[in-house]
Coordinates of C-alpha atoms in Angstrom, one line a residue:
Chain A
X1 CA 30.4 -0.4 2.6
X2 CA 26.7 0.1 3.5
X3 CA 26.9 3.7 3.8
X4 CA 28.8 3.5 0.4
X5 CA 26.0 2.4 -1.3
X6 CA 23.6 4.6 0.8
X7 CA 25.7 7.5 -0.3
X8 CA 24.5 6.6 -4.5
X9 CA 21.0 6.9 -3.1
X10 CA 19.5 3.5 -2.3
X11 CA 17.3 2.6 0.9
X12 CA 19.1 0.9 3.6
X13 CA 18.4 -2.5 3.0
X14 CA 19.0 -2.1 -0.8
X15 CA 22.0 -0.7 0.5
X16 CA 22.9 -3.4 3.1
X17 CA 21.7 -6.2 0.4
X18 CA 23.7 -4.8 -2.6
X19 CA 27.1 -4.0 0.3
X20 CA 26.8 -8.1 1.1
X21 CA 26.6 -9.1 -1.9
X22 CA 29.5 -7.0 -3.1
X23 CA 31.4 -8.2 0.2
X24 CA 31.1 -12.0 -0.3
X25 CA 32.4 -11.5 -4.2
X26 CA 35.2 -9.6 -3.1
X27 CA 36.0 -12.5 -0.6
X28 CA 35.1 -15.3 -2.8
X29 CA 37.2 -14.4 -5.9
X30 CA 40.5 -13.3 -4.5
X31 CA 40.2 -16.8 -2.5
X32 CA 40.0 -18.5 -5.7
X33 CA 42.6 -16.9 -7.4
X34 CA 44.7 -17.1 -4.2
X35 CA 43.8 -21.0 -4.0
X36 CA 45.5 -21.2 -7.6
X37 CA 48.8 -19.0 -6.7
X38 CA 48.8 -21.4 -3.2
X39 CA 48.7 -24.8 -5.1
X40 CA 51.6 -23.7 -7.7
X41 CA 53.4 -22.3 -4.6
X42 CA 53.0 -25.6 -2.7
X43 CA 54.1 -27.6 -5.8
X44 CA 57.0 -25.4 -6.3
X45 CA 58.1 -26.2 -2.6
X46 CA 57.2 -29.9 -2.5
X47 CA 59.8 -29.6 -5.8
X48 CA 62.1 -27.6 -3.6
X49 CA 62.5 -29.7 -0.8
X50 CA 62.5 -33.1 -3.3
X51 CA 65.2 -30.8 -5.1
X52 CA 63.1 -31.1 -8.2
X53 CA 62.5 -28.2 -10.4
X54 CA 58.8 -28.1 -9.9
X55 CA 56.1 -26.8 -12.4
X56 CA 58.4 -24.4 -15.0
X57 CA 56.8 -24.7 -18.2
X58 CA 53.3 -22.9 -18.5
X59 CA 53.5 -18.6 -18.2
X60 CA 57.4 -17.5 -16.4
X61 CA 58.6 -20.0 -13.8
X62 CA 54.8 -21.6 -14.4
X63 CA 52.7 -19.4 -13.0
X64 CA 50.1 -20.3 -14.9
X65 CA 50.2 -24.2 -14.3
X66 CA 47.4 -24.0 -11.9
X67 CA 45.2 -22.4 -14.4
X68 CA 46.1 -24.7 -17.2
X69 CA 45.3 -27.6 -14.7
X70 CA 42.3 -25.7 -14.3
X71 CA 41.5 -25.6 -18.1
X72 CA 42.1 -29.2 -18.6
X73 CA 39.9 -30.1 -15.8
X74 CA 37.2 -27.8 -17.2
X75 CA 37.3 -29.1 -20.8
X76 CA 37.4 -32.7 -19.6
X77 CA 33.8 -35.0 -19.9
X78 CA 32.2 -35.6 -16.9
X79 CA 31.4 -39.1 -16.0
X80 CA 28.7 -40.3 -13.2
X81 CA 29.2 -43.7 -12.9
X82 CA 25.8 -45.8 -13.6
X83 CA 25.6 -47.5 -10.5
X84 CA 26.0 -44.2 -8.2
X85 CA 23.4 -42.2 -6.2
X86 CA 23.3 -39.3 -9.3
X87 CA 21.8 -36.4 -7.2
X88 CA 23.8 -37.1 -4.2
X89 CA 27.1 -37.4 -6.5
X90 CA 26.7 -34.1 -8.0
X91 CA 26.3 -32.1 -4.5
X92 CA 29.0 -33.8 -2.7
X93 CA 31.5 -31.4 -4.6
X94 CA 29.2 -28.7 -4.4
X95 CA 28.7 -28.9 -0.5
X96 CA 32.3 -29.5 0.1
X97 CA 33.1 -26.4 -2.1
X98 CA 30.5 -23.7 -0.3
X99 CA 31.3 -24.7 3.2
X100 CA 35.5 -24.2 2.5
X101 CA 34.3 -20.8 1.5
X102 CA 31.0 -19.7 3.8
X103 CA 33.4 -19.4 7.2
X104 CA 35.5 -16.7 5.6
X105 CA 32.8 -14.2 6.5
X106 CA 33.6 -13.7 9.9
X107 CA 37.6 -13.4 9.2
X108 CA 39.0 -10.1 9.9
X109 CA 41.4 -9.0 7.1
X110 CA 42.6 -6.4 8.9
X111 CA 41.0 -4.1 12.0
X112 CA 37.1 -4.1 11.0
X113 CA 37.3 -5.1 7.8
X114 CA 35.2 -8.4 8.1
X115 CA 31.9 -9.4 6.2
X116 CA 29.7 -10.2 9.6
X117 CA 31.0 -9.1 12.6
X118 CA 29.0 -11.3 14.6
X119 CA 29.6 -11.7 18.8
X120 CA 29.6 -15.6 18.0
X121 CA 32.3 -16.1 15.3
X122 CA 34.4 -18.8 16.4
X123 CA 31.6 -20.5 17.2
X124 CA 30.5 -20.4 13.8
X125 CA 33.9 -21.3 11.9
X126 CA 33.4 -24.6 14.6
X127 CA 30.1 -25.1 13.5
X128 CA 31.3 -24.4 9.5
X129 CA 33.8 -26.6 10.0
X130 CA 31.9 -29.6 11.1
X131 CA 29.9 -29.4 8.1
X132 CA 32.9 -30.2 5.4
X133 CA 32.2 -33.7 6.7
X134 CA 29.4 -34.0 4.8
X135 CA 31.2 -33.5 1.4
X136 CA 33.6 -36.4 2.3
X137 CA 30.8 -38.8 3.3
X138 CA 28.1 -37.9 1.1
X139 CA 30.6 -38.8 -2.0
X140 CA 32.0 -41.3 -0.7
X141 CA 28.3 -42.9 -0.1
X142 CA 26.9 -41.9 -3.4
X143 CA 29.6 -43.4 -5.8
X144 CA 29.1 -46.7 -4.8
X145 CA 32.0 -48.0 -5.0
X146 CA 34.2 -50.0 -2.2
X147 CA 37.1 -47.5 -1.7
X148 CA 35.4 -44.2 -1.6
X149 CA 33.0 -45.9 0.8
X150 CA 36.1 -46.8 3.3
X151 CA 37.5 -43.4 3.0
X152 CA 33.8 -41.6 4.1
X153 CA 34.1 -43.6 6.9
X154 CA 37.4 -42.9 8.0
X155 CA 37.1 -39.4 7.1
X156 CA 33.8 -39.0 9.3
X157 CA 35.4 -40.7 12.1
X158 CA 38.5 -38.6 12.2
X159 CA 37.1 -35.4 11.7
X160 CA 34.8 -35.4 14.6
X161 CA 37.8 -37.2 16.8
X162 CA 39.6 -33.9 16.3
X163 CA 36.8 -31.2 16.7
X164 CA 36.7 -32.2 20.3
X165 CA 40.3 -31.0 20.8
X166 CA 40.0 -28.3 18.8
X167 CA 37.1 -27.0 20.3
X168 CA 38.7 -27.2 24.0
X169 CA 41.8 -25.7 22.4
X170 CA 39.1 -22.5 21.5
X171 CA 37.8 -22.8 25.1
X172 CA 41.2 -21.8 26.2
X173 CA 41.6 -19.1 24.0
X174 CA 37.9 -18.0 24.8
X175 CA 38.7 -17.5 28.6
X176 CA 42.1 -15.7 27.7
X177 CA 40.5 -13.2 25.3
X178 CA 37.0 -13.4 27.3
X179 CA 35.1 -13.3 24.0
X180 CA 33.8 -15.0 21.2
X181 CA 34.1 -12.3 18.6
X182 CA 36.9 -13.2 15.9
X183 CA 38.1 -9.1 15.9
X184 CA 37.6 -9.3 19.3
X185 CA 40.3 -12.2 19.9
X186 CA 42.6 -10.6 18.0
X187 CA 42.5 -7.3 19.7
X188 CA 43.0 -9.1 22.6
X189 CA 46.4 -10.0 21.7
X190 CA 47.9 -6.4 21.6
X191 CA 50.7 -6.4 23.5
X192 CA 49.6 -8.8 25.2
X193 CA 53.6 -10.2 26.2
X194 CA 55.9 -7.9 27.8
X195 CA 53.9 -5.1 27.0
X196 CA 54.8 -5.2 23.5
X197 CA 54.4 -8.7 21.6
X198 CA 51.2 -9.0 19.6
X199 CA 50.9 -12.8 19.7
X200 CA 49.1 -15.7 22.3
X201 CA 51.9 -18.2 21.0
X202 CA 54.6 -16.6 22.9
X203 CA 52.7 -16.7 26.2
X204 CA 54.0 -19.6 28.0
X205 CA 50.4 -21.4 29.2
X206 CA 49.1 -21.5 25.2
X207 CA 52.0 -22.4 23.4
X208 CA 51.7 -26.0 23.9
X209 CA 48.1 -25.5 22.6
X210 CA 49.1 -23.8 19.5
X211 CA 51.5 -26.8 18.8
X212 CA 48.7 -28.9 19.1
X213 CA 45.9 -26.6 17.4
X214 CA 48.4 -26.6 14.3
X215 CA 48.3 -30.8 14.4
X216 CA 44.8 -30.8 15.1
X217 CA 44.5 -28.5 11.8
X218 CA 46.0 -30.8 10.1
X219 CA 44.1 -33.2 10.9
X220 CA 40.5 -31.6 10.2
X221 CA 41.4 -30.5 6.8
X222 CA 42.8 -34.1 6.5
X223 CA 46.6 -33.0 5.4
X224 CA 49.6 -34.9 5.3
X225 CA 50.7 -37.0 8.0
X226 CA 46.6 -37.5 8.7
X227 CA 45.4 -37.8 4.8
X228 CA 43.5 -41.4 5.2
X229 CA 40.9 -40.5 3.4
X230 CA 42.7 -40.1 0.1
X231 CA 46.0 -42.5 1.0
X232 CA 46.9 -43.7 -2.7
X233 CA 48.6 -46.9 -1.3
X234 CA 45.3 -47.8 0.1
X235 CA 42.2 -46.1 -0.8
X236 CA 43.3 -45.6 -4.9
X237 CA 42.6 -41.3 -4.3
X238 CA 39.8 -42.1 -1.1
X239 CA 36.2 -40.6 -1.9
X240 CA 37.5 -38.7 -5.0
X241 CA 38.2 -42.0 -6.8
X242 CA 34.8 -42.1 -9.1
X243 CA 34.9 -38.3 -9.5
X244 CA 36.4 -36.5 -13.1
X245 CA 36.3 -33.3 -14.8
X246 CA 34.7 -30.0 -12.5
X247 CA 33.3 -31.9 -9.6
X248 CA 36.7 -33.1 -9.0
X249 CA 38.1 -29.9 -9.4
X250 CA 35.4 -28.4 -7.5
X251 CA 36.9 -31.1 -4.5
X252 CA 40.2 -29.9 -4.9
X253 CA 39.4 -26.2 -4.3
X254 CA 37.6 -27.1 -1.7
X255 CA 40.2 -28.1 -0.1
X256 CA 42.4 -25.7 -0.3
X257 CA 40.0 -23.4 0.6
X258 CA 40.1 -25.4 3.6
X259 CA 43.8 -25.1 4.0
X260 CA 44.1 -21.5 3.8
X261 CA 40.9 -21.1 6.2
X262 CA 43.1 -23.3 8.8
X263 CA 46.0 -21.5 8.3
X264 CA 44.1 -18.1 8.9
X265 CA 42.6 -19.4 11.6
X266 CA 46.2 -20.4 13.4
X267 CA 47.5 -16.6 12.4
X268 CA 44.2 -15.3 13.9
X269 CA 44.1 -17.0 17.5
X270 CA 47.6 -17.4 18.4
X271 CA 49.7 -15.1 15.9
X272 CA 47.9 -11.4 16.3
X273 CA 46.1 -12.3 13.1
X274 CA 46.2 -9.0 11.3
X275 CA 48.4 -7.1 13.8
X276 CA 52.1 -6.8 13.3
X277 CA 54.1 -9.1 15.4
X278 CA 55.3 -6.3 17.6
X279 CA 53.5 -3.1 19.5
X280 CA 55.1 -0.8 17.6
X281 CA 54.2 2.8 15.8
X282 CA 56.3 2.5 12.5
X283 CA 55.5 -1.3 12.0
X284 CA 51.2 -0.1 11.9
X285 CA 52.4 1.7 8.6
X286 CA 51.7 -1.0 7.2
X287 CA 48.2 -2.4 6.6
X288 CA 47.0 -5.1 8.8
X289 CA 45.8 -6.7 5.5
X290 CA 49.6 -7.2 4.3
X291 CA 50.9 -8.3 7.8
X292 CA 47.8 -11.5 8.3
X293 CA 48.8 -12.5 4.5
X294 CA 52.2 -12.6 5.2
X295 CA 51.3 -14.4 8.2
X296 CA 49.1 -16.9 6.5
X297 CA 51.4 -17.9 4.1
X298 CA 54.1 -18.8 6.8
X299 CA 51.5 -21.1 8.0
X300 CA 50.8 -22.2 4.3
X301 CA 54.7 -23.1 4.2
X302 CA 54.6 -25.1 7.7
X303 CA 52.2 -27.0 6.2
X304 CA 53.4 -27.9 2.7
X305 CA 57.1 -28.6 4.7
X306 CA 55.3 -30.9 7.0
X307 CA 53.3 -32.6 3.9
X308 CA 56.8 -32.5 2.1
X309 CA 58.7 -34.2 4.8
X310 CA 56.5 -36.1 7.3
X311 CA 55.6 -40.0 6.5
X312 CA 52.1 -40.7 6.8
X313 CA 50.2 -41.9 10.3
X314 CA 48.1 -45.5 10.5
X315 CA 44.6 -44.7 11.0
X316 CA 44.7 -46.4 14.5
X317 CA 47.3 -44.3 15.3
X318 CA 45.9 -41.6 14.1
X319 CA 42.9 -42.5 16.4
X320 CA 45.3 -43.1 19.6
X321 CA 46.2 -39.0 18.7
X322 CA 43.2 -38.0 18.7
X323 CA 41.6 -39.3 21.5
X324 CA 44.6 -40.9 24.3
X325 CA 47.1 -37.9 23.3
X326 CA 44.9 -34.8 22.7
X327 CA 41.7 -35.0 24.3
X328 CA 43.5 -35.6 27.8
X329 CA 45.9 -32.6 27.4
X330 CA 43.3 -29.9 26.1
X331 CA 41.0 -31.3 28.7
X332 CA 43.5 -30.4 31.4
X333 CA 44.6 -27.4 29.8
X334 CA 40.9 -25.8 30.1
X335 CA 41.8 -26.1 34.1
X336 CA 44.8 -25.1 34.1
X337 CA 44.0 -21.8 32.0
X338 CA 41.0 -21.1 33.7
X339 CA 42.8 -21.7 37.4
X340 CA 45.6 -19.4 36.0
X341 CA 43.2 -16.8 34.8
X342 CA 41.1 -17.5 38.3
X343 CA 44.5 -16.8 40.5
X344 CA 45.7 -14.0 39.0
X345 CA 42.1 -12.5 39.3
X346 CA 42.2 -11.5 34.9
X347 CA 38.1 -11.9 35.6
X348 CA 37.6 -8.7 38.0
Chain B
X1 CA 11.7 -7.1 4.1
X2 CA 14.9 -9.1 4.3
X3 CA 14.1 -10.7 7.3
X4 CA 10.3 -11.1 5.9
X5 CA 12.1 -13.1 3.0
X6 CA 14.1 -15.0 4.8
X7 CA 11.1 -16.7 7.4
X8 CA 9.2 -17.7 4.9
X9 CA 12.5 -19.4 3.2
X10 CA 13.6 -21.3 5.8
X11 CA 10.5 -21.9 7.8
X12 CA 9.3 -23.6 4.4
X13 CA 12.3 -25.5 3.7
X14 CA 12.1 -26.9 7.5
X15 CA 8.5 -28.0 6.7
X16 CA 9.6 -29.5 3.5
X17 CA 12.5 -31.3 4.7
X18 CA 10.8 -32.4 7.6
X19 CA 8.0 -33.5 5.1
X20 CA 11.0 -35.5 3.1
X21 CA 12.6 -37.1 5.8
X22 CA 9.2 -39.5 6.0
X23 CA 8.6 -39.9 2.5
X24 CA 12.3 -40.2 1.3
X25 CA 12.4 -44.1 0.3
X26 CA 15.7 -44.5 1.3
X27 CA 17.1 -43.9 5.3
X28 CA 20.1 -42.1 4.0
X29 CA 17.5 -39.6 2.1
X30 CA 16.0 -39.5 5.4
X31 CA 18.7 -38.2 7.7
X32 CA 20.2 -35.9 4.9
X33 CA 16.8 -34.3 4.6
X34 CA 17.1 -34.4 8.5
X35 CA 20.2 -32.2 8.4
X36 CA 18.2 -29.9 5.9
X37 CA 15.5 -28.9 8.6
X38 CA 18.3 -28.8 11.3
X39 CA 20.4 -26.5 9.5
X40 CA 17.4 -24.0 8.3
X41 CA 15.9 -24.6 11.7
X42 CA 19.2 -22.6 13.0
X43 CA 18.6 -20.2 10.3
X44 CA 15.1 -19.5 11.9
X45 CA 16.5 -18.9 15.4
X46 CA 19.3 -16.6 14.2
X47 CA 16.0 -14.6 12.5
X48 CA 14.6 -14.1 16.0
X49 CA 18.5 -12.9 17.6
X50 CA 18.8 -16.1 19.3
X51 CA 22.7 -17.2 17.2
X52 CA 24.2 -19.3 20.1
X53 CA 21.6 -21.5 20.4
X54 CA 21.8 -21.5 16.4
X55 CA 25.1 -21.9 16.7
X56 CA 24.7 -25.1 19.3
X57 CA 22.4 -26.4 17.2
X58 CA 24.5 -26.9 14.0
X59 CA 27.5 -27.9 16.1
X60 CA 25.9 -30.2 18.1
X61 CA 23.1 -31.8 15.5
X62 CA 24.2 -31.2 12.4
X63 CA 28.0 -31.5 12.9
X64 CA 28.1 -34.5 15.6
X65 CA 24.5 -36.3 15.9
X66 CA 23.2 -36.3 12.5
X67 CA 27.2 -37.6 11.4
X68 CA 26.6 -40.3 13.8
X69 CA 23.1 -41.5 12.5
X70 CA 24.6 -41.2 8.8
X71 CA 27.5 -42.9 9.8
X72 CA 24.7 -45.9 11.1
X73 CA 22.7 -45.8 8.3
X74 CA 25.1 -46.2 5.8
X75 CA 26.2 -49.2 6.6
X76 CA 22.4 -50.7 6.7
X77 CA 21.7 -53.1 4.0
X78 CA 18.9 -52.1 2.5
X79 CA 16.4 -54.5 0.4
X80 CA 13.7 -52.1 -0.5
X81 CA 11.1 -55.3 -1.3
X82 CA 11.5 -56.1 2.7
X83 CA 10.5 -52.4 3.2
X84 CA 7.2 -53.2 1.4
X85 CA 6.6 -56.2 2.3
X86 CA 6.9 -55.0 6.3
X87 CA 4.5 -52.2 5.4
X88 CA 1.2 -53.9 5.0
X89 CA 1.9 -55.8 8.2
X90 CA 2.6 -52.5 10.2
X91 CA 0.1 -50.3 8.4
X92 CA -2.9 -50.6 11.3
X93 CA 0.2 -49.4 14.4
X94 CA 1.2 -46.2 12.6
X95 CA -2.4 -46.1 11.5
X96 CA -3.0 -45.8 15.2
X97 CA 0.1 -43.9 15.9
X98 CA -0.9 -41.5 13.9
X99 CA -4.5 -41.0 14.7
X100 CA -3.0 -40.3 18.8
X101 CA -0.2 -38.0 17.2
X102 CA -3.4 -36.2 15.6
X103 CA -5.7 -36.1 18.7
X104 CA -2.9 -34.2 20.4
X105 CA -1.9 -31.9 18.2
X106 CA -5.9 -30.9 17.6
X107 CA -5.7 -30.7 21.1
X108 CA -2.6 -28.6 21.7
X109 CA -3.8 -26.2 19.2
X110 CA -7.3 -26.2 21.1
X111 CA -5.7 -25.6 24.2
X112 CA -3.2 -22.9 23.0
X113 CA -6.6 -21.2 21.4
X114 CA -8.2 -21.1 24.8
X115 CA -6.0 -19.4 26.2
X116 CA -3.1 -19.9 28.4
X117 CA -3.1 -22.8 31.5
X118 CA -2.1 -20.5 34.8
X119 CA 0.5 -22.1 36.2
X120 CA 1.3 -19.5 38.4
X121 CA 2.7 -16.3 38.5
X122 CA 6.7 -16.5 37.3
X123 CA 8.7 -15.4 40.8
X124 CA 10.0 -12.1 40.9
X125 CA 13.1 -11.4 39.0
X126 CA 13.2 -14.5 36.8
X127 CA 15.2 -14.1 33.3
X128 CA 15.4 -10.2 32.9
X129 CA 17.7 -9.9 30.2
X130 CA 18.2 -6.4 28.6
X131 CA 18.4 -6.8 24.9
X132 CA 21.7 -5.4 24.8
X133 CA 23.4 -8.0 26.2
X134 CA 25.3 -10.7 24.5
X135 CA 23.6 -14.0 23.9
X136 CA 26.7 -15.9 25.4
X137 CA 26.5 -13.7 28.2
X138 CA 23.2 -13.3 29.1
X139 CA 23.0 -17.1 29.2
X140 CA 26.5 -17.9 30.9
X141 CA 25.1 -15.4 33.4
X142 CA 21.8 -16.9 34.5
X143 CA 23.6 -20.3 34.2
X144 CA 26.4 -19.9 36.5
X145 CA 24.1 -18.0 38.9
X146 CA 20.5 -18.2 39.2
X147 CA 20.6 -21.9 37.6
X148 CA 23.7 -22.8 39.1
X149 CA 22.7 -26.6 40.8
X150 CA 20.7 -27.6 37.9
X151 CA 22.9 -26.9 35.1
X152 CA 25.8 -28.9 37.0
X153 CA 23.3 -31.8 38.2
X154 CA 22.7 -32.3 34.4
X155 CA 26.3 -32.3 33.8
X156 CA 26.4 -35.1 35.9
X157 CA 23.5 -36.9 34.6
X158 CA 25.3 -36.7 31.3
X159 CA 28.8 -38.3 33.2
X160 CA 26.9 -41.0 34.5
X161 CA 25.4 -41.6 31.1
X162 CA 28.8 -41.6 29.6
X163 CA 30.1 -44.0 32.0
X164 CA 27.1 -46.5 31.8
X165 CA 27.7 -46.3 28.2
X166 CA 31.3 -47.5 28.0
X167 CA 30.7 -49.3 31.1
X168 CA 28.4 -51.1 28.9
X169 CA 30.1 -51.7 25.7
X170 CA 33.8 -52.6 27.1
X171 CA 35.1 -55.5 26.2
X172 CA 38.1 -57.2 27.3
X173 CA 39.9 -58.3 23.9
X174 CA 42.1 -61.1 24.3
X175 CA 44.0 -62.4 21.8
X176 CA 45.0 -59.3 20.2
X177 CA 48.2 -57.6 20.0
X178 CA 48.2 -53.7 21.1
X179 CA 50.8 -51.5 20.1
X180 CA 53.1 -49.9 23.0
X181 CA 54.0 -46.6 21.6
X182 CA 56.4 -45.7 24.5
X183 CA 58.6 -49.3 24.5
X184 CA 59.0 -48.5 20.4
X185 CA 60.3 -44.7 21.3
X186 CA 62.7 -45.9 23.7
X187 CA 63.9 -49.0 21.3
X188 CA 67.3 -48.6 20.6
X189 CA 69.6 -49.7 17.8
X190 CA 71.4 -51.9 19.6
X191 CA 68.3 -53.7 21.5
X192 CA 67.1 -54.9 17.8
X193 CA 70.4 -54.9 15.6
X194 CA 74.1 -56.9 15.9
X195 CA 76.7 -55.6 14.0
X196 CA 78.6 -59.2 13.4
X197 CA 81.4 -57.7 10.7
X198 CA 81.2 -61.5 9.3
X199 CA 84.5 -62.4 7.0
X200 CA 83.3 -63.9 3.6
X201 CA 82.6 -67.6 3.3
X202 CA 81.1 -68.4 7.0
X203 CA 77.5 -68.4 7.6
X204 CA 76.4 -66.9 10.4
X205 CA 74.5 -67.9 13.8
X206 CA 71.0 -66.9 14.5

């Protein structure tokens, strides 16, 4: 897009300033829009599978209930509760907000189309990722008020139990793809079983680790079974409790952001991401971009059929997952991936 | 230009933070400011092409420490008259403190500004990285080879620091009842539940 903008006669960094800039908007608004369309698709399955009839009555079918939603959140007052820490209040929303978007800018939509193509891209998402703690805690902290506080706590507490999974999960898939560049990883993946299967799931060694990359995902992004912070028989709504109007909506964005960043995530390292799910010629006539959509949304529906379906986990429980169930296996897994890949001599 | 822009950005948001993290009033000012200077701190070394350690640095300090220390601080009661009063009594130590702090950083500057202490000429071969090179690579390489027994002799400091530490803080529990997920699994029906088909009118035995 830099040349683009060369092209209409600006100096390269104009150009390279002006090409960013253009790059993140055409990320960031689709997301939004997309975020909308996901949360009246996820209603309309919750309905589905509850054999309710689901959002029907705004725009055909109710299309447009997430934007009325969106409306009515928009027009509604905002309230700061007296007693809270007001500066701290307002940015909790607004931190958990940009971080659900800022690690979309090393996601390949399709083969080089990607905002930075940076050599340490999954270690940013990690790094991204273990920032959207700060949203949770810092609100939870600032209304001060009983039940948000208990919620920051369990939410800080659980996300950081399951970012040392997920990061020995990335190890493995690190070693196997023997880089650290997002495109890279899913290159790697080209026929990479048989000869002609464009997907790390299907290889025997890392399909128990996408299993448990897809809990673990669950997990960070704090979804149903593992949504503690926000458990409404418990916590009222967790660290959103003392929050109305846009910062609220601004938290529930946020979090879907989240979601579809997690599902992207799962399609990138172990589905082929935006390759089509077999090596071959006809099935490239189709744009990558259509095939890691498609891709994502599958992952979209496992997890609104697992929210739909699955009863939620006790937080110690939840804790006994994270650290006496996964922790173990992942740690053994990095051996037994990197012996594999040692023995068969994929190094030389 | 951009990168011009960019230093003086973050290298004056560090200093302010930093500046913050002293003068906030309250602790959990402090170590959000904290993450601030962190967090742009990263920004600087991805300005001079070093983005793993940048990368490190937010996942290790901003994502797991600085959680950690929040995590701690938030639960402090804090009675901001106590604060005050502990001030006057503490005033001449960090007046000292700080006078020391300044001597060596006058010094240090002094030093650096006389020119550089020989320590020796570096062996041959030491670090010769072409730019080209990954980061990752470049320092998985010298790691794993020229570096080899030092990196893994501080992985084992860190072990035995992780053992001492739990070693330290176990504690037996007694009178509390643990949950065995494995006997629950393998519970059946018919170890919990009698089917007793009982005609109407007779009570039942327990």
């Amino acid at each position: 897009m830099t040349s683009f903008f060369q092209s209409l006669g600006m100096s390269y960094e104009a150009a390279w300033f002006t090409a960013t800039i253009a790059g993140i908007l055409l990320i960031a608004l689709p997301l939004m829009l997309a975020v909308a369309l996901i949360i009246y698709a996820e209603r309309k399955l919750w309905a589905a599978f509850a054999l309710r009839r689901g959002p029907n009555v705004v725009g055909p079918f109710g299309v447009l209930q997430s934007f009325a939603d969106g409306l009515k959140v928009f027009l509604q007052e905002t309230i700061i509760p007296s007693a809270s820490n007001r500066g701290l209040f307002l940015i909790a929303p607004i931190i958990t907000f940009t971080v659900a978007l800022m690690a979309w800018a090393v996601i390949p939509f399709a083969d080089g189309v990607v905002l930075s193509n940076i050599n340490v891209g999954l270690l940013y998402i990690l790094a991204i990722s273990s920032l959207g703690v700060y949203g949770v805690v810092i609100a939870g902290w600032a209304s001060n008020s009983k039940y948000p506080f208990y919620s920051a706590m369990r939410a800080a507490a659980q996300m950081i139990s399951y970012e040392v999974s997920i990061g020995f999960i990335l190890i493995c898939i690190v070693l196997w793809a023997g880089t650290f560049n997002v495109g890279g990883i899913v290159e790697g993946q080209r026929s990479h079983i048989f000869g002609f299967i464009n997907a790390y799931a299907f290889n025997p060694l890392l399909f128990p680790i996408a299993i448990m990359f897809l809990i673990s995902s669950m997990a960070e992004t704090a979804r149903a079974p593992f949504d503690l912070t926000e458990a409404e028989s418990e916590l009222v709504a967790g660290y959103q409790t003392e929050y109305s109007s846009m910062a609220f909506a601004l938290f529930w964005l946020g979090e879907y952001a989240n979601v579809l960043l997690m599902c992207a995530l799962n399609a990138i390292l172990f589905w082929g991401g935006y390759l089509p799910p077999v090596d071959w010629a006809p099935l490239y006539a189709v744009p990558g971009i259509i095939w890691f959509f498609a891709k994502i949304l599958l992952m979209f529906f496992v997890f609104a059929w697992v929210k739909a379906t699955v009863p939620r986990y006790r937080y110690d429980q939840l804790m006994r997952l994270g650290w006496k169930v996964f922790l173990p296996i992942s740690l053994f897994w990095v051996f037994l991936v990197s012996g594999y890949l040692m023995f068969t001599g994929h190094f030389a | 230009m951009i990168q011009l822009v960019s230093f003086y950005i973050f290298a004056s948001i560090v200093i302010a933070s930093a500046a913050m993290v002293i003068f906030a009033r309250n602790p959990v000012h402090s170590v959000l400011w904290l993450i601030v200077a962190f967090f742009n701190a990263a920004g600087l070394m991805v300005l001079i092409g070093a983005e793993f350690i940048a990368m490190l640095l937010v996942i290790v300090y901003v994502g797991a420490v600085a959680v950690l220390f929040l995590f701690v601080v938030m639960m402090l009661d804090i009675d901001f008259a106590e604060l005050r009063a502990g001030f006057v009594k503490n005033v001449p130590l960090g007046l000292l403190l700080a006078v020391v702090l300044a001597a060596e950083l006058v010094l240090g500057i002094g030093a650096y500004q006389a020119g550089a202490v020989a320590l020796g000429t570096p062996e041959a071969g030491a670090a010769t990285v072409s730019a080209a090179v990954p980061n990752i690579e470049a320092i998985g390489g010298l790691l794993y080879s020229k570096y080899v027994f030092m990196f893994e002799t501080a992985g084992l400091i860190l072990l035995v620091a992780m053992v001492g530490a739990i070693v330290l803080t176990h504690r037996k529990s007694h009178g509390t009842r643990g949950q065995s997920i494995s006997s629950q699994v393998q519970r059946r029906p018919e170890d919990a539940t009698r089917n007793v088909n009982q005609p109407v009118g007779q009570g039942i035995e327990l």
